[in-house]
Amino acid sequence: MGGRIAVVADRIGWEERQLMKAAPDLGLRVEWVNDESLCLGHPDAQSIKDYDAVLIRSRSYTRGGLLATLAESSKIPTLNSAAAIHACENKLVLRTVLRDAGVPVPDFRLVVSRRDFAKALEQLPMPLVMKPVFGGMGKRVTLLRHPDTAHSVYDYVEDLGHAFEQACLVEPFLGGGSVRCFVVGRELVAAAEFESGGADWRNNAALGNRNRAAAHDPDILKIVNDVVNELGSGIYGIDLFRTPAGYLVNEVNHAPAFRAVASATGVDVPSVIGLYVQELLR
Ligand SMILES: Nc1ncnc2c1ncn2[C@@H]1O[C@H](COP(=O)(O)OP(=O)(O)O)[C@@H](O)[C@H]1O
Ligand SMILES: [Mg+2]
């Protein structure tokens, strides 16, 4: 059994290198394909037609869903699915899809203007978090502690954000802990508590966080299962907040990093992904 897999990404990072290393033992050939030179659109796109599957690992949040849409249309098995990527890449869409399905998510307000921002400040108690609808790696995710400084922070959104960059979510700060759940297929393969590294309030691995293995307790398994029921099976980094009322889904990363979660848990994530891709090709 063999398979030629295209890892579509802007660059080869640690994760992509691990996938390439794990592949030969599983009878797979994993090759990096630069996401900037696919020129997809033709139904039999030359740049991907010789691959048995496409793994979308673009870090750019504008590219992944677009490339997945056309790869699927060229009838090449694509991970994650275009539908899942489109849901995950937009924090508002994801929250809405999950909430409508009964999956608990944080309360939030969509802020597209100064007036919305002022109303959100009235409706939700401080401290609050303001974050872009499209974003990742913690960028521009801002902690608002004081009403008297909030509007000057919003000046940057209003004056410097363009079009979609101005759309933000404002939500309560939930400080009860964060669990990153790494899912392959439908299974929770690794879970880790993420904590801020100390120098920054955010706990993104990209910002140098601390993390340790977390138990796969039944509440976590249930919420993960509910998320996968909505998005379909795939490869996801599901971020949960722990609150007195139970776990809430903060966001789902559709091209998740896994270095932190693999080192915290000792799980051989690249091999698990390779086995899953192998199954898909059967
Ligand atoms: N409502 C919140 N309460 C507490 N911390 C938050 C909240 N929203 C975001 N954070 C912190 O900011 C980080 C980045 O926010 P997140 O929503 O995950 O966006 P990104 O896609 O940029 O990772 C989170 O990992 C968490 O540490
Ligand atoms: Mg995040």
PDB file of C-alpha atoms and ligand atoms in Angstrom:
ATOM      1  CA  MET A   1       0.000   0.000   0.000  1.00  0.00           C
ATOM      2  CA  GLY A   2       1.500   3.307  -0.988  1.00  0.00           C
ATOM      3  CA  GLY A   3       0.344   6.830  -1.274  1.00  0.00           C
ATOM      4  CA  ARG A   4       1.702  10.116  -2.432  1.00  0.00           C
ATOM      5  CA  ILE A   5       0.555  12.903  -0.164  1.00  0.00           C
ATOM      6  CA  ALA A   6       0.862  16.611  -0.871  1.00  0.00           C
ATOM      7  CA  VAL A   7       1.386  18.743   2.199  1.00  0.00           C
ATOM      8  CA  VAL A   8       0.144  22.090   0.971  1.00  0.00           C
ATOM      9  CA  ALA A   9       1.744  24.831   3.060  1.00  0.00           C
ATOM     10  CA  ASP A  10       3.460  28.171   2.881  1.00  0.00           C
ATOM     11  CA  ARG A  11       6.624  26.620   4.315  1.00  0.00           C
ATOM     12  CA  ILE A  12       7.950  23.450   5.920  1.00  0.00           C
ATOM     13  CA  GLY A  13       7.671  23.948   9.656  1.00  0.00           C
ATOM     14  CA  TRP A  14       8.429  21.503  12.454  1.00  0.00           C
ATOM     15  CA  GLU A  15       5.091  19.725  12.016  1.00  0.00           C
ATOM     16  CA  GLU A  16       5.484  19.206   8.265  1.00  0.00           C
ATOM     17  CA  ARG A  17       9.010  17.863   8.770  1.00  0.00           C
ATOM     18  CA  GLN A  18       7.737  15.341  11.338  1.00  0.00           C
ATOM     19  CA  LEU A  19       5.021  14.204   8.935  1.00  0.00           C
ATOM     20  CA  MET A  20       7.648  13.655   6.236  1.00  0.00           C
ATOM     21  CA  LYS A  21       9.830  11.660   8.639  1.00  0.00           C
ATOM     22  CA  ALA A  22       6.987   9.423   9.800  1.00  0.00           C
ATOM     23  CA  ALA A  23       5.695   8.711   6.286  1.00  0.00           C
ATOM     24  CA  PRO A  24       8.082   6.050   4.845  1.00  0.00           C
ATOM     25  CA  ASP A  25       7.418   3.575   7.694  1.00  0.00           C
ATOM     26  CA  LEU A  26       3.738   3.825   6.845  1.00  0.00           C
ATOM     27  CA  GLY A  27       4.327   3.322   3.133  1.00  0.00           C
ATOM     28  CA  LEU A  28       3.507   6.953   2.402  1.00  0.00           C
ATOM     29  CA  ARG A  29       5.404   9.601   0.496  1.00  0.00           C
ATOM     30  CA  VAL A  30       4.785  13.068   1.882  1.00  0.00           C
ATOM     31  CA  GLU A  31       5.917  15.998  -0.238  1.00  0.00           C
ATOM     32  CA  TRP A  32       5.752  19.703   0.420  1.00  0.00           C
ATOM     33  CA  VAL A  33       3.820  21.654  -2.184  1.00  0.00           C
ATOM     34  CA  ASN A  34       4.124  25.416  -1.918  1.00  0.00           C
ATOM     35  CA  ASP A  35       0.646  26.820  -1.471  1.00  0.00           C
ATOM     36  CA  GLU A  36       1.638  29.887  -3.510  1.00  0.00           C
ATOM     37  CA  SER A  37       2.262  28.035  -6.751  1.00  0.00           C
ATOM     38  CA  LEU A  38      -0.671  25.636  -7.151  1.00  0.00           C
ATOM     39  CA  CYS A  39      -2.628  27.802  -9.558  1.00  0.00           C
ATOM     40  CA  LEU A  40      -5.740  25.702  -8.982  1.00  0.00           C
ATOM     41  CA  GLY A  41      -8.966  26.237 -10.886  1.00  0.00           C
ATOM     42  CA  HIS A  42      -8.750  23.828 -13.822  1.00  0.00           C
ATOM     43  CA  PRO A  43     -10.881  20.760 -12.994  1.00  0.00           C
ATOM     44  CA  ASP A  44      -7.855  18.482 -13.510  1.00  0.00           C
ATOM     45  CA  ALA A  45      -5.332  20.802 -11.926  1.00  0.00           C
ATOM     46  CA  GLN A  46      -1.842  19.657 -12.977  1.00  0.00           C
ATOM     47  CA  SER A  47      -0.193  20.732  -9.752  1.00  0.00           C
ATOM     48  CA  ILE A  48      -2.061  18.201  -7.603  1.00  0.00           C
ATOM     49  CA  LYS A  49      -3.396  15.570 -10.007  1.00  0.00           C
ATOM     50  CA  ASP A  50      -0.637  13.033  -9.261  1.00  0.00           C
ATOM     51  CA  TYR A  51      -1.288  13.023  -5.526  1.00  0.00           C
ATOM     52  CA  ASP A  52      -3.486  10.525  -3.714  1.00  0.00           C
ATOM     53  CA  ALA A  53      -4.406  13.009  -1.010  1.00  0.00           C
ATOM     54  CA  VAL A  54      -3.877  16.624  -0.095  1.00  0.00           C
ATOM     55  CA  LEU A  55      -3.162  17.802   3.437  1.00  0.00           C
ATOM     56  CA  ILE A  56      -3.857  21.513   3.800  1.00  0.00           C
ATOM     57  CA  ARG A  57      -1.375  23.073   6.225  1.00  0.00           C
ATOM     58  CA  SER A  58      -1.392  26.704   5.050  1.00  0.00           C
ATOM     59  CA  ARG A  59      -0.851  29.025   7.972  1.00  0.00           C
ATOM     60  CA  SER A  60      -2.530  31.841   6.075  1.00  0.00           C
ATOM     61  CA  TYR A  61      -6.159  31.961   7.089  1.00  0.00           C
ATOM     62  CA  THR A  62      -7.240  33.175   3.665  1.00  0.00           C
ATOM     63  CA  ARG A  63      -5.697  30.339   1.671  1.00  0.00           C
ATOM     64  CA  GLY A  64      -6.680  27.055   3.308  1.00  0.00           C
ATOM     65  CA  GLY A  65     -10.400  27.059   2.585  1.00  0.00           C
ATOM     66  CA  LEU A  66      -9.950  28.303  -0.970  1.00  0.00           C
ATOM     67  CA  LEU A  67      -7.348  25.667  -1.828  1.00  0.00           C
ATOM     68  CA  ALA A  68      -9.384  22.906  -0.176  1.00  0.00           C
ATOM     69  CA  THR A  69     -12.476  23.889  -2.184  1.00  0.00           C
ATOM     70  CA  LEU A  70     -10.651  23.421  -5.483  1.00  0.00           C
ATOM     71  CA  ALA A  71      -8.695  20.328  -4.410  1.00  0.00           C
ATOM     72  CA  GLU A  72     -12.000  18.646  -3.506  1.00  0.00           C
ATOM     73  CA  SER A  73     -13.488  19.739  -6.804  1.00  0.00           C
ATOM     74  CA  SER A  74     -10.558  18.005  -8.538  1.00  0.00           C
ATOM     75  CA  LYS A  75     -11.702  14.818  -6.737  1.00  0.00           C
ATOM     76  CA  ILE A  76      -8.588  14.470  -4.603  1.00  0.00           C
ATOM     77  CA  PRO A  77      -9.174  13.417  -0.989  1.00  0.00           C
ATOM     78  CA  THR A  78      -8.521  16.592   0.991  1.00  0.00           C
ATOM     79  CA  LEU A  79      -7.857  17.168   4.676  1.00  0.00           C
ATOM     80  CA  ASN A  80      -9.380  19.054   6.234  1.00  0.00           C
ATOM     81  CA  SER A  81     -12.554  19.330   4.205  1.00  0.00           C
ATOM     82  CA  ALA A  82     -13.258  22.711   2.664  1.00  0.00           C
ATOM     83  CA  ALA A  83     -16.447  22.937   4.708  1.00  0.00           C
ATOM     84  CA  ALA A  84     -14.601  22.308   7.967  1.00  0.00           C
ATOM     85  CA  ILE A  85     -11.867  24.814   7.114  1.00  0.00           C
ATOM     86  CA  HIS A  86     -14.420  27.447   6.141  1.00  0.00           C
ATOM     87  CA  ALA A  87     -16.184  26.969   9.469  1.00  0.00           C
ATOM     88  CA  CYS A  88     -12.985  27.066  11.537  1.00  0.00           C
ATOM     89  CA  GLU A  89     -11.215  29.962   9.818  1.00  0.00           C
ATOM     90  CA  ASN A  90     -13.883  32.438  10.880  1.00  0.00           C
ATOM     91  CA  LYS A  91     -14.267  32.615  14.661  1.00  0.00           C
ATOM     92  CA  LEU A  92     -17.790  34.000  14.382  1.00  0.00           C
ATOM     93  CA  VAL A  93     -19.004  31.306  11.959  1.00  0.00           C
ATOM     94  CA  LEU A  94     -17.485  28.553  14.093  1.00  0.00           C
ATOM     95  CA  ARG A  95     -19.046  29.850  17.293  1.00  0.00           C
ATOM     96  CA  THR A  96     -22.421  30.148  15.588  1.00  0.00           C
ATOM     97  CA  VAL A  97     -22.319  26.700  13.988  1.00  0.00           C
ATOM     98  CA  LEU A  98     -21.415  25.118  17.314  1.00  0.00           C
ATOM     99  CA  ARG A  99     -23.853  27.127  19.415  1.00  0.00           C
ATOM    100  CA  ASP A 100     -26.728  26.363  17.031  1.00  0.00           C
ATOM    101  CA  ALA A 101     -25.864  22.685  17.410  1.00  0.00           C
ATOM    102  CA  GLY A 102     -26.025  22.942  21.197  1.00  0.00           C
ATOM    103  CA  VAL A 103     -22.255  22.885  21.773  1.00  0.00           C
ATOM    104  CA  PRO A 104     -21.334  25.331  24.559  1.00  0.00           C
ATOM    105  CA  VAL A 105     -19.253  28.331  23.482  1.00  0.00           C
ATOM    106  CA  PRO A 106     -18.382  31.579  25.305  1.00  0.00           C
ATOM    107  CA  ASP A 107     -20.834  34.453  25.237  1.00  0.00           C
ATOM    108  CA  PHE A 108     -19.658  37.084  22.736  1.00  0.00           C
ATOM    109  CA  ARG A 109     -20.673  40.169  20.796  1.00  0.00           C
ATOM    110  CA  LEU A 110     -19.855  40.876  17.168  1.00  0.00           C
ATOM    111  CA  VAL A 111     -18.287  44.324  16.962  1.00  0.00           C
ATOM    112  CA  VAL A 112     -18.142  45.954  13.540  1.00  0.00           C
ATOM    113  CA  SER A 113     -18.256  49.584  14.682  1.00  0.00           C
ATOM    114  CA  ARG A 114     -17.510  51.932  17.590  1.00  0.00           C
ATOM    115  CA  ARG A 115     -21.198  51.842  18.465  1.00  0.00           C
ATOM    116  CA  ASP A 116     -21.166  48.052  18.724  1.00  0.00           C
ATOM    117  CA  PHE A 117     -18.030  48.294  20.832  1.00  0.00           C
ATOM    118  CA  ALA A 118     -19.646  50.755  23.258  1.00  0.00           C
ATOM    119  CA  LYS A 119     -22.719  48.515  23.563  1.00  0.00           C
ATOM    120  CA  ALA A 120     -20.606  45.397  24.123  1.00  0.00           C
ATOM    121  CA  LEU A 121     -18.812  47.231  26.956  1.00  0.00           C
ATOM    122  CA  GLU A 122     -22.191  48.040  28.490  1.00  0.00           C
ATOM    123  CA  GLN A 123     -23.514  44.504  28.173  1.00  0.00           C
ATOM    124  CA  LEU A 124     -20.490  42.462  29.296  1.00  0.00           C
ATOM    125  CA  PRO A 125     -18.521  43.016  32.494  1.00  0.00           C
ATOM    126  CA  MET A 126     -14.751  43.636  32.485  1.00  0.00           C
ATOM    127  CA  PRO A 127     -12.289  42.062  32.043  1.00  0.00           C
ATOM    128  CA  LEU A 128     -13.059  41.412  28.369  1.00  0.00           C
ATOM    129  CA  VAL A 129     -11.190  39.987  25.435  1.00  0.00           C
ATOM    130  CA  MET A 130     -11.326  41.561  21.986  1.00  0.00           C
ATOM    131  CA  LYS A 131     -10.127  39.456  19.068  1.00  0.00           C
ATOM    132  CA  PRO A 132     -10.311  39.566  15.278  1.00  0.00           C
ATOM    133  CA  VAL A 133     -12.886  37.335  13.606  1.00  0.00           C
ATOM    134  CA  PHE A 134     -10.100  36.125  11.301  1.00  0.00           C
ATOM    135  CA  GLY A 135      -6.855  35.515  13.101  1.00  0.00           C
ATOM    136  CA  GLY A 136      -4.476  33.094  14.667  1.00  0.00           C
ATOM    137  CA  MET A 137      -1.419  32.596  16.871  1.00  0.00           C
ATOM    138  CA  GLY A 138      -2.845  35.024  19.390  1.00  0.00           C
ATOM    139  CA  LYS A 139      -2.260  38.033  17.143  1.00  0.00           C
ATOM    140  CA  ARG A 140      -4.263  41.124  18.092  1.00  0.00           C
ATOM    141  CA  VAL A 141      -6.093  39.165  20.808  1.00  0.00           C
ATOM    142  CA  THR A 142      -6.362  41.936  23.393  1.00  0.00           C
ATOM    143  CA  LEU A 143      -7.218  41.893  27.072  1.00  0.00           C
ATOM    144  CA  LEU A 144      -9.360  44.857  28.121  1.00  0.00           C
ATOM    145  CA  ARG A 145      -9.150  45.345  31.865  1.00  0.00           C
ATOM    146  CA  HIS A 146     -10.421  48.895  32.297  1.00  0.00           C
ATOM    147  CA  PRO A 147     -13.369  50.756  30.769  1.00  0.00           C
ATOM    148  CA  ASP A 148     -11.389  54.011  30.698  1.00  0.00           C
ATOM    149  CA  THR A 149      -8.698  52.655  28.366  1.00  0.00           C
ATOM    150  CA  ALA A 150     -10.891  50.456  26.156  1.00  0.00           C
ATOM    151  CA  HIS A 151     -11.870  53.111  23.607  1.00  0.00           C
ATOM    152  CA  SER A 152      -8.296  54.132  22.903  1.00  0.00           C
ATOM    153  CA  VAL A 153      -7.515  50.477  22.151  1.00  0.00           C
ATOM    154  CA  TYR A 154     -10.472  50.428  19.765  1.00  0.00           C
ATOM    155  CA  ASP A 155      -8.953  53.444  17.945  1.00  0.00           C
ATOM    156  CA  TYR A 156      -6.404  51.047  16.448  1.00  0.00           C
ATOM    157  CA  VAL A 157      -9.128  48.779  15.078  1.00  0.00           C
ATOM    158  CA  GLU A 158     -11.064  51.711  13.663  1.00  0.00           C
ATOM    159  CA  ASP A 159      -8.129  53.641  12.201  1.00  0.00           C
ATOM    160  CA  LEU A 160      -5.802  50.881  11.063  1.00  0.00           C
ATOM    161  CA  GLY A 161      -7.995  47.846  10.351  1.00  0.00           C
ATOM    162  CA  HIS A 162      -9.139  47.345   6.769  1.00  0.00           C
ATOM    163  CA  ALA A 163     -12.464  45.806   5.821  1.00  0.00           C
ATOM    164  CA  PHE A 164     -12.672  42.352   7.423  1.00  0.00           C
ATOM    165  CA  GLU A 165      -9.847  43.145   9.827  1.00  0.00           C
ATOM    166  CA  GLN A 166     -12.223  45.506  11.627  1.00  0.00           C
ATOM    167  CA  ALA A 167     -14.645  42.739  12.537  1.00  0.00           C
ATOM    168  CA  CYS A 168     -14.000  41.657  16.109  1.00  0.00           C
ATOM    169  CA  LEU A 169     -15.502  39.535  18.807  1.00  0.00           C
ATOM    170  CA  VAL A 170     -15.721  40.935  22.309  1.00  0.00           C
ATOM    171  CA  GLU A 171     -16.220  38.328  25.017  1.00  0.00           C
ATOM    172  CA  PRO A 172     -15.727  37.738  28.731  1.00  0.00           C
ATOM    173  CA  PHE A 173     -12.225  36.886  29.897  1.00  0.00           C
ATOM    174  CA  LEU A 174     -12.364  33.256  31.042  1.00  0.00           C
ATOM    175  CA  GLY A 175      -9.417  32.566  33.266  1.00  0.00           C
ATOM    176  CA  GLY A 176     -10.215  29.084  34.548  1.00  0.00           C
ATOM    177  CA  GLY A 177      -7.773  27.202  32.350  1.00  0.00           C
ATOM    178  CA  SER A 178      -7.392  26.101  28.742  1.00  0.00           C
ATOM    179  CA  VAL A 179      -7.232  22.607  27.278  1.00  0.00           C
ATOM    180  CA  ARG A 180      -5.909  21.942  23.778  1.00  0.00           C
ATOM    181  CA  CYS A 181      -7.490  18.771  22.358  1.00  0.00           C
ATOM    182  CA  PHE A 182      -5.743  17.257  19.366  1.00  0.00           C
ATOM    183  CA  VAL A 183      -8.158  15.250  17.232  1.00  0.00           C
ATOM    184  CA  VAL A 184      -7.351  12.907  14.368  1.00  0.00           C
ATOM    185  CA  GLY A 185     -10.298  11.400  12.536  1.00  0.00           C
ATOM    186  CA  ARG A 186     -12.911  11.359  15.257  1.00  0.00           C
ATOM    187  CA  GLU A 187     -10.555  10.480  18.107  1.00  0.00           C
ATOM    188  CA  LEU A 188      -9.050  12.624  20.805  1.00  0.00           C
ATOM    189  CA  VAL A 189      -5.410  11.552  20.527  1.00  0.00           C
ATOM    190  CA  ALA A 190      -3.785  14.009  22.945  1.00  0.00           C
ATOM    191  CA  ALA A 191      -4.924  16.670  25.390  1.00  0.00           C
ATOM    192  CA  ALA A 192      -2.800  19.244  27.167  1.00  0.00           C
ATOM    193  CA  GLU A 193      -3.395  22.083  29.581  1.00  0.00           C
ATOM    194  CA  PHE A 194      -2.066  25.279  28.035  1.00  0.00           C
ATOM    195  CA  GLU A 195      -0.874  28.035  30.318  1.00  0.00           C
ATOM    196  CA  SER A 196       0.713  31.354  29.575  1.00  0.00           C
ATOM    197  CA  GLY A 197       4.513  31.261  29.663  1.00  0.00           C
ATOM    198  CA  GLY A 198       4.417  34.195  32.064  1.00  0.00           C
ATOM    199  CA  ALA A 199       5.631  37.036  29.852  1.00  0.00           C
ATOM    200  CA  ASP A 200       2.310  37.401  28.018  1.00  0.00           C
ATOM    201  CA  TRP A 201      -1.254  36.767  29.170  1.00  0.00           C
ATOM    202  CA  ARG A 202      -2.060  34.632  26.092  1.00  0.00           C
ATOM    203  CA  ASN A 203      -1.227  30.911  26.144  1.00  0.00           C
ATOM    204  CA  ASN A 204      -0.601  30.223  22.444  1.00  0.00           C
ATOM    205  CA  ALA A 205       2.230  27.759  21.858  1.00  0.00           C
ATOM    206  CA  ALA A 206       3.542  30.241  19.275  1.00  0.00           C
ATOM    207  CA  LEU A 207       4.039  32.752  22.123  1.00  0.00           C
ATOM    208  CA  GLY A 208       6.033  30.356  24.313  1.00  0.00           C
ATOM    209  CA  ASN A 209       3.467  28.744  26.600  1.00  0.00           C
ATOM    210  CA  ARG A 210       3.752  26.102  29.323  1.00  0.00           C
ATOM    211  CA  ASN A 211       1.796  22.895  28.896  1.00  0.00           C
ATOM    212  CA  ARG A 212       1.291  19.528  30.495  1.00  0.00           C
ATOM    213  CA  ALA A 213      -0.719  16.437  29.643  1.00  0.00           C
ATOM    214  CA  ALA A 214      -4.414  16.580  30.564  1.00  0.00           C
ATOM    215  CA  ALA A 215      -6.706  13.656  31.381  1.00  0.00           C
ATOM    216  CA  HIS A 216      -9.230  12.636  28.713  1.00  0.00           C
ATOM    217  CA  ASP A 217     -12.121  13.035  31.101  1.00  0.00           C
ATOM    218  CA  PRO A 218     -15.697  12.237  30.008  1.00  0.00           C
ATOM    219  CA  ASP A 219     -16.706  15.919  29.756  1.00  0.00           C
ATOM    220  CA  ILE A 220     -13.820  16.592  27.402  1.00  0.00           C
ATOM    221  CA  LEU A 221     -14.563  13.488  25.335  1.00  0.00           C
ATOM    222  CA  LYS A 222     -18.201  14.523  25.010  1.00  0.00           C
ATOM    223  CA  ILE A 223     -17.550  18.079  23.867  1.00  0.00           C
ATOM    224  CA  VAL A 224     -14.864  16.906  21.418  1.00  0.00           C
ATOM    225  CA  ASN A 225     -17.269  14.348  20.016  1.00  0.00           C
ATOM    226  CA  ASP A 226     -19.964  16.999  19.621  1.00  0.00           C
ATOM    227  CA  VAL A 227     -17.559  19.287  17.748  1.00  0.00           C
ATOM    228  CA  VAL A 228     -16.491  16.478  15.407  1.00  0.00           C
ATOM    229  CA  ASN A 229     -20.144  15.633  14.757  1.00  0.00           C
ATOM    230  CA  GLU A 230     -20.596  19.159  13.434  1.00  0.00           C
ATOM    231  CA  LEU A 231     -17.363  19.528  11.457  1.00  0.00           C
ATOM    232  CA  GLY A 232     -16.910  15.965  10.232  1.00  0.00           C
ATOM    233  CA  SER A 233     -13.846  13.877  10.913  1.00  0.00           C
ATOM    234  CA  GLY A 234     -10.513  15.563  10.336  1.00  0.00           C
ATOM    235  CA  ILE A 235      -7.394  16.879  12.026  1.00  0.00           C
ATOM    236  CA  TYR A 236      -8.226  19.563  14.562  1.00  0.00           C
ATOM    237  CA  GLY A 237      -6.837  21.459  17.502  1.00  0.00           C
ATOM    238  CA  ILE A 238      -9.906  22.112  19.628  1.00  0.00           C
ATOM    239  CA  ASP A 239      -9.337  24.747  22.312  1.00  0.00           C
ATOM    240  CA  LEU A 240     -11.536  24.544  25.391  1.00  0.00           C
ATOM    241  CA  PHE A 241     -11.939  26.938  28.308  1.00  0.00           C
ATOM    242  CA  ARG A 242     -12.681  25.452  31.699  1.00  0.00           C
ATOM    243  CA  THR A 243     -15.434  27.381  33.494  1.00  0.00           C
ATOM    244  CA  PRO A 244     -17.543  26.711  36.598  1.00  0.00           C
ATOM    245  CA  ALA A 245     -20.391  25.822  34.217  1.00  0.00           C
ATOM    246  CA  GLY A 246     -18.290  23.261  32.330  1.00  0.00           C
ATOM    247  CA  TYR A 247     -16.099  23.332  29.238  1.00  0.00           C
ATOM    248  CA  LEU A 248     -16.697  25.835  26.440  1.00  0.00           C
ATOM    249  CA  VAL A 249     -15.220  25.658  22.939  1.00  0.00           C
ATOM    250  CA  ASN A 250     -13.109  28.753  22.291  1.00  0.00           C
ATOM    251  CA  GLU A 251     -11.989  27.873  18.793  1.00  0.00           C
ATOM    252  CA  VAL A 252     -11.027  25.029  16.494  1.00  0.00           C
ATOM    253  CA  ASN A 253      -7.729  25.203  14.629  1.00  0.00           C
ATOM    254  CA  HIS A 254      -7.927  23.519  11.227  1.00  0.00           C
ATOM    255  CA  ALA A 255      -4.182  23.336  10.519  1.00  0.00           C
ATOM    256  CA  PRO A 256      -3.100  22.832  14.098  1.00  0.00           C
ATOM    257  CA  ALA A 257       0.445  22.935  15.345  1.00  0.00           C
ATOM    258  CA  PHE A 258       1.224  19.855  17.452  1.00  0.00           C
ATOM    259  CA  ARG A 259       4.725  20.293  18.826  1.00  0.00           C
ATOM    260  CA  ALA A 260       3.541  21.473  22.254  1.00  0.00           C
ATOM    261  CA  VAL A 261       0.811  18.865  22.641  1.00  0.00           C
ATOM    262  CA  ALA A 262       3.106  16.052  21.423  1.00  0.00           C
ATOM    263  CA  SER A 263       5.896  16.968  23.829  1.00  0.00           C
ATOM    264  CA  ALA A 264       3.487  17.358  26.759  1.00  0.00           C
ATOM    265  CA  THR A 265       1.850  13.972  26.188  1.00  0.00           C
ATOM    266  CA  GLY A 266       4.529  11.878  24.451  1.00  0.00           C
ATOM    267  CA  VAL A 267       2.008  10.932  21.757  1.00  0.00           C
ATOM    268  CA  ASP A 268       3.548  10.266  18.333  1.00  0.00           C
ATOM    269  CA  VAL A 269       1.167  12.652  16.578  1.00  0.00           C
ATOM    270  CA  PRO A 270       2.767  12.452  13.093  1.00  0.00           C
ATOM    271  CA  SER A 271       2.373   8.653  13.016  1.00  0.00           C
ATOM    272  CA  VAL A 272      -1.239   8.905  14.154  1.00  0.00           C
ATOM    273  CA  ILE A 273      -1.903  11.376  11.329  1.00  0.00           C
ATOM    274  CA  GLY A 274      -0.068   9.114   8.863  1.00  0.00           C
ATOM    275  CA  LEU A 275      -2.164   6.103   9.886  1.00  0.00           C
ATOM    276  CA  TYR A 276      -5.335   8.123   9.478  1.00  0.00           C
ATOM    277  CA  VAL A 277      -4.329   9.259   5.984  1.00  0.00           C
ATOM    278  CA  GLN A 278      -3.476   5.638   5.140  1.00  0.00           C
ATOM    279  CA  GLU A 279      -6.978   4.575   6.219  1.00  0.00           C
ATOM    280  CA  LEU A 280      -8.534   7.254   4.044  1.00  0.00           C
ATOM    281  CA  LEU A 281      -6.682   5.923   1.011  1.00  0.00           C
ATOM    282  CA  ARG A 282      -7.952   2.378   1.495  1.00  0.00           C
TER     283      ARG A 282
HETATM  284  N1  LIG B   1     -12.223  34.792  26.304  1.00  0.00           N
HETATM  285  C1  LIG B   1     -10.981  34.517  26.669  1.00  0.00           C
HETATM  286  N2  LIG B   1     -10.661  34.350  27.991  1.00  0.00           N
HETATM  287  C2  LIG B   1      -9.392  34.104  28.393  1.00  0.00           C
HETATM  288  N3  LIG B   1      -8.359  34.001  27.539  1.00  0.00           N
HETATM  289  C3  LIG B   1      -8.604  34.163  26.221  1.00  0.00           C
HETATM  290  C4  LIG B   1      -9.918  34.423  25.717  1.00  0.00           C
HETATM  291  N4  LIG B   1      -9.847  34.505  24.372  1.00  0.00           N
HETATM  292  C5  LIG B   1      -8.552  34.321  24.055  1.00  0.00           C
HETATM  293  N5  LIG B   1      -7.795  34.110  25.154  1.00  0.00           N
HETATM  294  C6  LIG B   1      -6.341  33.888  25.203  1.00  0.00           C
HETATM  295  O1  LIG B   1      -5.784  34.349  24.001  1.00  0.00           O
HETATM  296  C7  LIG B   1      -5.242  33.260  23.244  1.00  0.00           C
HETATM  297  C8  LIG B   1      -5.516  33.472  21.771  1.00  0.00           C
HETATM  298  O2  LIG B   1      -6.925  33.583  21.533  1.00  0.00           O
HETATM  299  P1  LIG B   1      -7.691  32.663  20.507  1.00  0.00           P
HETATM  300  O3  LIG B   1      -9.121  32.955  20.631  1.00  0.00           O
HETATM  301  O4  LIG B   1      -7.273  31.248  20.714  1.00  0.00           O
HETATM  302  O5  LIG B   1      -7.195  33.202  19.095  1.00  0.00           O
HETATM  303  P2  LIG B   1      -5.994  32.706  18.116  1.00  0.00           P
HETATM  304  O6  LIG B   1      -6.699  32.136  16.939  1.00  0.00           O
HETATM  305  O7  LIG B   1      -5.230  33.924  17.791  1.00  0.00           O
HETATM  306  O8  LIG B   1      -5.207  31.660  18.848  1.00  0.00           O
HETATM  307  C9  LIG B   1      -5.901  32.037  23.823  1.00  0.00           C
HETATM  308  O9  LIG B   1      -5.102  30.893  23.632  1.00  0.00           O
HETATM  309  C10 LIG B   1      -6.041  32.408  25.298  1.00  0.00           C
HETATM  310  O10 LIG B   1      -4.803  32.284  25.992  1.00  0.00           O
HETATM  311 MG    MG B   2      -6.035  29.933  19.681  1.00  0.00          MG
END
